[in-house]
């Protein structure tokens, strides 16, 4: 913990903590995407997967405990990532209190300039997504899990069959992809991975990763609208 | 060639400042950008007006003092040169040129286009040196340095401290400047003793001066007249992680 505090004190250390927390979420996104793609294996498989998340760790652990432990890590890293983003943005805004009349954008990708507002969009989406697919609060046809099992597949298909909702999902996923396009490259730079032997691989790796995550996630709402998943 | 210049005029650190428009007439295309400003100043002096204050010294791209924002780009639209090496032939007759000082809270404007880059000196003071016995010059090759390290150290050492990295950075971060010095000294055997204390102290001073946070946009290396790479920043990050980890574990 003292080591984390020591990092937190400097601007570079804050970036390191953002890189690490971002990486945790990147790992989660890959797992989440793999779970989503299970929808293409059919309703039974997908509902069983949702049920499995609830009971994972049984019988050694009570139901929901592993799930909540996992959620706790995600919530903690998410909050840390957002708070650090806020603090570093504040530092940077204060560092240029007076702007230029004319300034060319010399940054190497538009994605890097979209990190902060893109992050805000992702935050809004995340709140909606939890209220939509996890609690069902904003889902008109939501059927909660009961003793007979999960209705995750039903909730997925009915929830995404509204074109406006699906469009918002696609928009948010575009922001996620842009965030990863810069973020994955950026975390390697921040963690000091710039060895001459492999540094030229950082851009292609980040681009491929962003594209895969985008296509993997977007395939679900698009397939619902196209009638492939029903 | 004739040009229309919009130049930031500010009577002192406390003055609000504003853009003024000037006509630069009959400028030779062979003139440097600073010589063009000299011509404009001659006319202002003849007309009994205050000349435009801008910083300059060597006029050959090595002192780092002539930085200014030219049409939104530090040192102008030509890469890898300082303002003094920019020639008027790259502009067209009748062009409008906006000239502004570096904008950063850590670089307060002293007058017109001149900013106080004392913050850089204080970052160097915090650790940008090596503490060794001085005196007669050591024998050549007494301390072997690998060619690869020597090249990279020299690339980082070409920093002239002009501040273009800060000026271009959307966050007004001085990370490229700080990292160039950390890389230059940290790659050489003479710099090893203070390597980790140096990076912690210099980053601490960087933050204390009010520079922003590096978010890896890469604008600094585009603006750098010496072409210093952001690989130096990755190296600084790595050294800082090692230093924080080791220090907190003690």
XYZ file of C-alpha atoms in Angstrom:
480
model
C 0.000 0.000 0.000
C 2.859 2.379 0.798
C 4.191 1.705 -2.683
C 0.836 2.616 -4.210
C 0.727 5.838 -2.166
C 4.268 6.676 -3.285
C 3.165 6.306 -6.898
C -0.051 8.257 -6.318
C 1.957 11.292 -5.150
C 3.534 12.006 -8.532
C 1.907 12.805 -11.852
C 3.746 9.933 -13.512
C 2.735 7.537 -10.749
C -0.924 8.521 -11.217
C -0.575 7.536 -14.858
C 0.931 4.209 -13.840
C -2.068 3.549 -11.585
C -4.418 4.536 -14.438
C -2.600 2.138 -16.740
C -2.909 -0.734 -14.261
C -6.587 -0.098 -13.466
C -7.298 0.330 -17.179
C -5.596 -2.970 -17.853
C -7.825 -4.728 -15.305
C -10.878 -3.418 -17.174
C -9.392 -4.375 -20.496
C -9.059 -7.959 -19.203
C -12.662 -7.814 -17.988
C -13.841 -6.608 -21.402
C -12.237 -9.627 -23.083
C -13.953 -11.998 -20.625
C -17.267 -10.144 -21.004
C -16.985 -10.333 -24.780
C -16.314 -14.083 -24.667
C -19.426 -14.470 -22.491
C -21.538 -12.391 -24.899
C -20.464 -14.397 -27.912
C -21.949 -17.423 -26.125
C -25.327 -16.033 -27.199
C -24.574 -17.376 -30.683
C -24.441 -20.893 -29.202
C -28.118 -20.657 -28.308
C -30.448 -19.749 -25.498
C -29.668 -22.765 -23.333
C -25.947 -22.201 -23.395
C -26.292 -18.486 -22.676
C -28.730 -18.926 -19.770
C -26.517 -21.642 -18.291
C -23.564 -19.266 -18.533
C -25.508 -16.560 -16.659
C -26.470 -19.107 -14.017
C -22.862 -20.231 -13.764
C -21.725 -16.679 -12.951
C -24.063 -16.715 -9.953
C -22.817 -19.988 -8.534
C -19.168 -19.907 -9.592
C -16.986 -21.134 -6.740
C -19.654 -23.455 -5.318
C -19.690 -25.525 -3.234
C -16.586 -24.070 -1.611
C -18.064 -20.541 -1.682
C -21.686 -19.498 -1.168
C -23.518 -18.373 -4.302
C -22.898 -14.805 -5.475
C -19.761 -14.547 -3.320
C -17.244 -15.074 -6.120
C -19.333 -12.852 -8.389
C -19.406 -10.062 -5.830
C -15.691 -10.390 -5.086
C -15.115 -9.969 -8.803
C -17.490 -7.026 -8.953
C -15.742 -5.415 -5.968
C -12.419 -5.461 -7.824
C -14.068 -3.978 -10.912
C -15.847 -1.243 -8.950
C -12.680 -0.315 -7.022
C -10.509 -0.145 -10.141
C -13.182 1.764 -12.048
C -13.533 4.386 -9.329
C -9.747 4.684 -9.059
C -9.456 5.102 -12.845
C -12.127 7.826 -12.952
C -10.805 9.716 -9.924
C -7.254 9.659 -11.294
C -8.529 10.813 -14.687
C -10.329 13.681 -12.995
C -7.275 14.688 -10.959
C -4.827 14.547 -13.859
C -7.248 16.459 -16.109
C -7.559 19.170 -13.469
C -3.769 19.368 -13.225
C -3.531 19.724 -16.988
C -6.294 22.335 -17.263
C -4.570 24.431 -14.628
C -1.278 24.009 -16.472
C -2.733 25.854 -19.467
C -5.045 28.396 -17.909
C -4.678 30.717 -20.939
C -5.075 29.002 -24.303
C -3.856 29.797 -27.798
C -5.713 31.861 -30.347
C -4.543 29.418 -32.988
C -3.231 25.925 -32.331
C -2.563 23.082 -34.727
C -3.285 19.614 -33.395
C 0.042 17.801 -33.411
C -1.183 14.714 -31.528
C -0.782 11.519 -33.459
C -4.328 10.223 -33.162
C -7.773 11.804 -32.699
C -8.478 8.975 -30.218
C -5.997 10.432 -27.715
C -7.891 13.738 -27.728
C -11.180 11.904 -27.158
C -10.052 9.985 -24.028
C -11.684 12.297 -21.483
C -15.054 12.924 -23.146
C -15.088 9.371 -24.475
C -14.508 8.229 -20.907
C -17.499 10.286 -19.749
C -19.650 8.670 -22.462
C -18.489 5.218 -21.348
C -19.336 6.092 -17.731
C -22.875 7.150 -18.705
C -23.270 4.003 -20.785
C -22.048 1.803 -17.949
C -24.688 3.165 -15.571
C -27.379 2.638 -18.218
C -26.069 -0.818 -19.088
C -26.247 -2.010 -15.457
C -29.764 -0.585 -15.038
C -30.691 -2.178 -18.371
C -29.213 -5.674 -18.370
C -28.267 -6.403 -14.733
C -31.049 -4.910 -12.579
C -33.608 -4.543 -15.384
C -34.779 -1.177 -14.039
C -34.699 0.430 -17.495
C -35.673 -2.733 -19.388
C -39.383 -2.915 -20.359
C -39.489 -6.724 -20.781
C -37.031 -7.770 -18.095
C -37.553 -11.145 -16.439
C -35.466 -11.516 -13.284
C -33.697 -14.739 -12.402
C -35.693 -17.104 -10.203
C -35.533 -20.694 -8.932
C -36.198 -22.022 -12.422
C -33.032 -20.323 -13.684
C -31.932 -17.317 -15.659
C -33.662 -15.512 -18.487
C -30.534 -13.767 -19.678
C -31.094 -14.696 -23.322
C -34.642 -13.374 -23.310
C -33.495 -10.137 -21.649
C -30.667 -9.741 -24.147
C -32.826 -10.191 -27.239
C -35.817 -8.143 -26.101
C -33.561 -5.429 -24.671
C -31.584 -4.946 -27.877
C -34.491 -5.309 -30.307
C -35.305 -1.618 -29.799
C -33.244 0.116 -32.536
C -32.636 3.216 -30.383
C -31.243 1.131 -27.548
C -29.107 -0.900 -29.950
C -27.840 2.323 -31.535
C -26.790 3.635 -28.129
C -24.927 0.378 -27.482
C -23.099 0.718 -30.803
C -22.260 4.362 -30.064
C -20.882 3.476 -26.626
C -18.885 0.595 -28.111
C -17.361 3.003 -30.623
C -16.204 5.124 -27.686
C -14.843 1.996 -25.968
C -12.938 1.031 -29.124
C -11.460 4.543 -29.441
C -10.565 4.434 -25.734
C -8.744 1.135 -26.249
C -7.095 2.307 -29.477
C -5.237 4.960 -27.519
C -5.440 3.332 -24.072
C -3.779 0.016 -24.894
C -0.942 1.769 -26.715
C -0.746 4.358 -23.953
C -0.566 1.840 -21.128
C 2.431 0.161 -22.730
C 4.119 3.568 -23.062
C 3.226 4.498 -19.481
C 4.502 1.204 -18.102
C 7.766 1.814 -19.911
C 7.418 -0.827 -22.620
C 9.372 0.910 -25.370
C 12.134 -1.547 -26.093
C 13.538 -0.958 -29.606
C 12.978 -4.634 -30.428
C 9.220 -4.608 -30.002
C 8.061 -1.000 -29.657
C 6.959 -0.952 -33.323
C 4.419 -3.655 -32.420
C 2.571 -1.440 -29.939
C 0.486 0.442 -32.506
C -0.654 -2.664 -34.455
C -1.398 -4.549 -31.215
C -3.572 -1.717 -29.883
C -5.345 -1.320 -33.232
C -6.108 -5.028 -33.557
C -7.272 -5.274 -29.957
C -9.583 -2.263 -30.349
C -11.000 -3.686 -33.592
C -11.570 -7.149 -32.107
C -13.307 -5.803 -29.019
C -15.490 -3.547 -31.170
C -16.489 -6.302 -33.600
C -16.973 -8.886 -30.844
C -19.328 -6.691 -28.854
C -21.134 -5.039 -31.748
C -21.952 -8.410 -33.322
C -24.583 -9.011 -30.623
C -26.851 -5.934 -31.019
C -26.398 -6.055 -34.798
C -27.402 -9.745 -34.892
C -30.458 -9.026 -32.737
C -31.566 -6.270 -35.113
C -30.835 -8.478 -38.128
C -32.949 -11.243 -36.646
C -30.061 -13.704 -36.327
C -30.458 -13.787 -32.551
C -34.090 -14.057 -31.511
C 7.074 39.662 -49.977
C 4.368 41.371 -47.922
C 2.764 39.753 -44.908
C 0.079 40.499 -42.358
C 1.184 39.673 -38.818
C -1.073 39.218 -35.801
C 1.263 39.444 -32.840
C 0.535 39.075 -29.124
C 1.500 42.317 -27.365
C 1.668 42.389 -23.599
C 3.223 45.264 -21.699
C 4.410 43.181 -18.755
C 3.540 40.171 -16.602
C 0.484 41.942 -15.131
C -0.838 43.434 -18.365
C -3.845 41.729 -19.959
C -2.335 41.717 -23.441
C -3.987 41.595 -26.867
C -3.248 40.821 -30.497
C -2.030 43.678 -32.683
C -1.925 43.566 -36.461
C 1.160 44.732 -38.370
C 2.071 44.866 -42.038
C 5.512 43.480 -42.864
C 6.515 45.028 -46.184
C 9.259 44.109 -48.667
C 10.555 41.133 -46.699
C 13.270 39.140 -48.448
C 12.376 35.499 -48.916
C 15.922 34.723 -47.763
C 15.343 36.406 -44.384
C 14.961 34.250 -41.321
C 11.779 34.594 -39.287
C 13.640 36.569 -36.622
C 15.187 38.870 -39.243
C 11.679 39.529 -40.528
C 10.681 40.546 -36.988
C 13.818 42.743 -36.817
C 12.634 44.575 -39.953
C 9.181 45.082 -38.441
C 10.798 46.374 -35.241
C 12.967 48.849 -37.190
C 9.794 50.322 -38.652
C 8.129 50.449 -35.221
C 11.141 52.244 -33.730
C 11.185 54.746 -36.607
C 7.506 55.399 -35.988
C 8.240 55.976 -32.306
C 6.485 52.832 -31.129
C 7.605 50.156 -28.743
C 9.339 47.289 -30.623
C 8.039 43.735 -30.291
C 9.926 41.903 -27.527
C 11.093 38.428 -28.491
C 13.889 36.292 -27.119
C 16.875 35.360 -29.269
C 20.546 34.675 -28.820
C 22.558 32.339 -31.042
C 20.297 32.438 -34.118
C 21.696 29.091 -35.198
C 19.322 26.665 -33.507
C 21.315 25.707 -30.422
C 20.503 28.175 -27.630
C 16.798 27.394 -27.339
C 15.703 30.949 -26.599
C 13.762 31.967 -29.744
C 10.639 29.848 -29.186
C 7.294 31.245 -30.285
C 4.034 29.856 -31.555
C 3.768 30.524 -35.312
C 0.349 29.811 -36.822
C -0.360 27.386 -34.006
C 2.854 25.380 -34.284
C 5.899 25.828 -32.013
C 8.829 27.154 -34.093
C 6.561 27.295 -37.140
C 5.371 24.827 -39.740
C 8.768 23.354 -40.636
C 9.805 20.358 -38.499
C 13.116 19.861 -36.650
C 14.186 23.516 -36.573
C 14.027 26.433 -34.154
C 12.314 29.718 -35.088
C 15.655 31.299 -35.994
C 16.216 28.607 -38.647
C 12.830 29.182 -40.239
C 13.078 31.063 -43.515
C 10.489 33.352 -44.997
C 10.538 31.482 -48.330
C 8.249 28.829 -46.878
C 5.533 31.495 -46.586
C 3.668 32.982 -49.524
C 3.299 36.634 -50.396
C 0.194 37.988 -48.680
C 0.088 35.316 -45.944
C -1.420 36.053 -42.552
C 0.734 34.864 -39.655
C -0.374 34.545 -36.035
C 2.483 34.827 -33.546
C 1.907 33.969 -29.879
C 4.079 33.280 -26.852
C 4.253 29.780 -25.299
C 1.123 29.277 -23.224
C 1.681 27.495 -19.922
C 0.993 28.470 -16.336
C 4.569 27.436 -15.534
C 5.879 29.781 -18.287
C 4.482 33.218 -17.355
C 4.695 35.860 -20.076
C 7.274 38.521 -19.231
C 6.585 40.748 -22.224
C 5.035 40.215 -25.682
C 6.529 36.917 -26.940
C 9.016 36.423 -24.111
C 8.169 33.879 -21.421
C 9.993 32.987 -18.220
C 11.387 29.458 -18.630
C 12.926 29.499 -15.142
C 10.809 26.447 -14.317
C 13.110 24.387 -16.567
C 16.159 25.614 -14.638
C 14.542 24.565 -11.374
C 13.757 21.083 -12.780
C 17.451 20.778 -13.731
C 18.413 22.041 -10.265
C 16.330 19.262 -8.741
C 18.454 16.506 -10.262
C 19.542 17.139 -13.831
C 23.239 16.846 -13.076
C 25.864 14.381 -11.899
C 27.889 14.894 -8.735
C 31.453 13.996 -9.623
C 34.909 15.326 -8.973
C 35.712 18.027 -11.464
C 39.184 19.088 -12.452
C 41.302 17.943 -15.336
C 39.519 16.210 -18.189
C 39.469 12.410 -17.822
C 41.353 10.255 -20.328
C 39.357 9.323 -23.393
C 37.701 5.904 -23.055
C 38.695 5.647 -19.370
C 35.038 4.778 -18.740
C 33.748 2.542 -21.528
C 30.242 3.340 -22.805
C 28.443 1.052 -25.235
C 27.947 2.651 -28.651
C 24.216 1.975 -28.497
C 23.896 3.737 -25.112
C 26.166 6.582 -26.171
C 24.010 7.226 -29.245
C 20.770 7.240 -27.288
C 22.251 9.419 -24.536
C 23.498 11.892 -27.143
C 20.097 11.949 -28.870
C 18.488 12.897 -25.555
C 21.268 15.373 -24.763
C 20.453 17.412 -27.870
C 17.576 19.042 -25.941
C 18.084 22.813 -26.000
C 15.411 23.541 -23.389
C 13.381 25.742 -25.727
C 10.001 24.707 -24.302
C 8.366 23.718 -27.611
C 7.286 20.401 -26.033
C 5.356 22.268 -23.341
C 3.918 24.686 -25.900
C 2.637 21.900 -28.162
C 1.342 19.598 -25.420
C -2.454 19.793 -24.955
C -1.721 19.367 -21.225
C 1.194 21.834 -21.088
C 3.308 19.015 -19.699
C 7.095 19.266 -19.616
C 7.544 15.511 -19.568
C 9.621 15.379 -22.770
C 12.081 17.931 -21.401
C 12.333 16.131 -18.057
C 12.584 12.717 -19.717
C 15.306 13.868 -22.120
C 17.493 14.841 -19.182
C 16.659 11.686 -17.192
C 17.488 9.553 -20.249
C 20.654 11.415 -21.134
C 22.161 11.024 -17.655
C 20.571 7.693 -16.765
C 22.099 5.899 -19.754
C 25.673 6.841 -18.906
C 27.841 5.232 -16.216
C 28.521 8.608 -14.580
C 24.794 9.102 -14.062
C 24.063 5.790 -12.327
C 24.762 6.866 -8.733
C 21.920 9.370 -8.632
C 19.726 7.702 -11.247
C 16.650 6.897 -9.147
C 16.787 9.868 -6.783
C 17.107 12.046 -9.892
C 13.921 10.835 -11.557
C 11.849 11.179 -8.365
C 13.176 14.676 -7.608
C 12.865 15.959 -11.170
C 9.292 14.677 -11.602
C 8.407 16.151 -8.223
C 9.776 19.541 -9.299
C 8.011 19.222 -12.673
C 4.680 18.788 -10.869
C 5.439 21.555 -8.354
C 6.105 24.036 -11.172
C 2.534 23.568 -12.390
C 3.163 21.659 -15.603
C 0.392 19.331 -16.755
C 0.151 15.597 -16.916
C 1.534 13.642 -19.863
C -1.229 11.684 -21.590
C 0.850 10.271 -24.447
C -0.502 12.434 -27.266
C 2.926 12.602 -28.888
C 2.538 16.285 -29.859
C 5.811 17.121 -28.062
C 8.001 14.976 -30.271
C 6.366 16.475 -33.367
C 7.183 19.960 -32.102
C 10.681 19.245 -30.791
C 13.267 21.067 -32.949
C 15.769 18.351 -32.031
C 13.493 15.410 -32.763
C 13.682 13.923 -29.262
C 11.510 10.816 -29.065
C 8.815 10.035 -26.498
C 10.718 6.780 -25.943
C 12.592 8.893 -23.397
C 9.279 9.338 -21.535
C 8.734 5.571 -21.439
C 12.206 5.296 -19.939
C 11.440 7.977 -17.347
C 8.218 6.157 -16.432
C 10.113 2.907 -15.950
C 12.783 4.538 -13.790
C 10.135 6.279 -11.710
C 8.271 3.014 -11.100
C 11.474 1.291 -10.020
C 12.368 4.236 -7.774
C 8.947 4.488 -6.104
C 8.787 0.762 -5.610
C 12.264 0.599 -4.057
C 11.873 3.721 -1.907
C 8.524 2.723 -0.430
C 9.777 -0.787 0.328
C 12.611 0.441 2.525
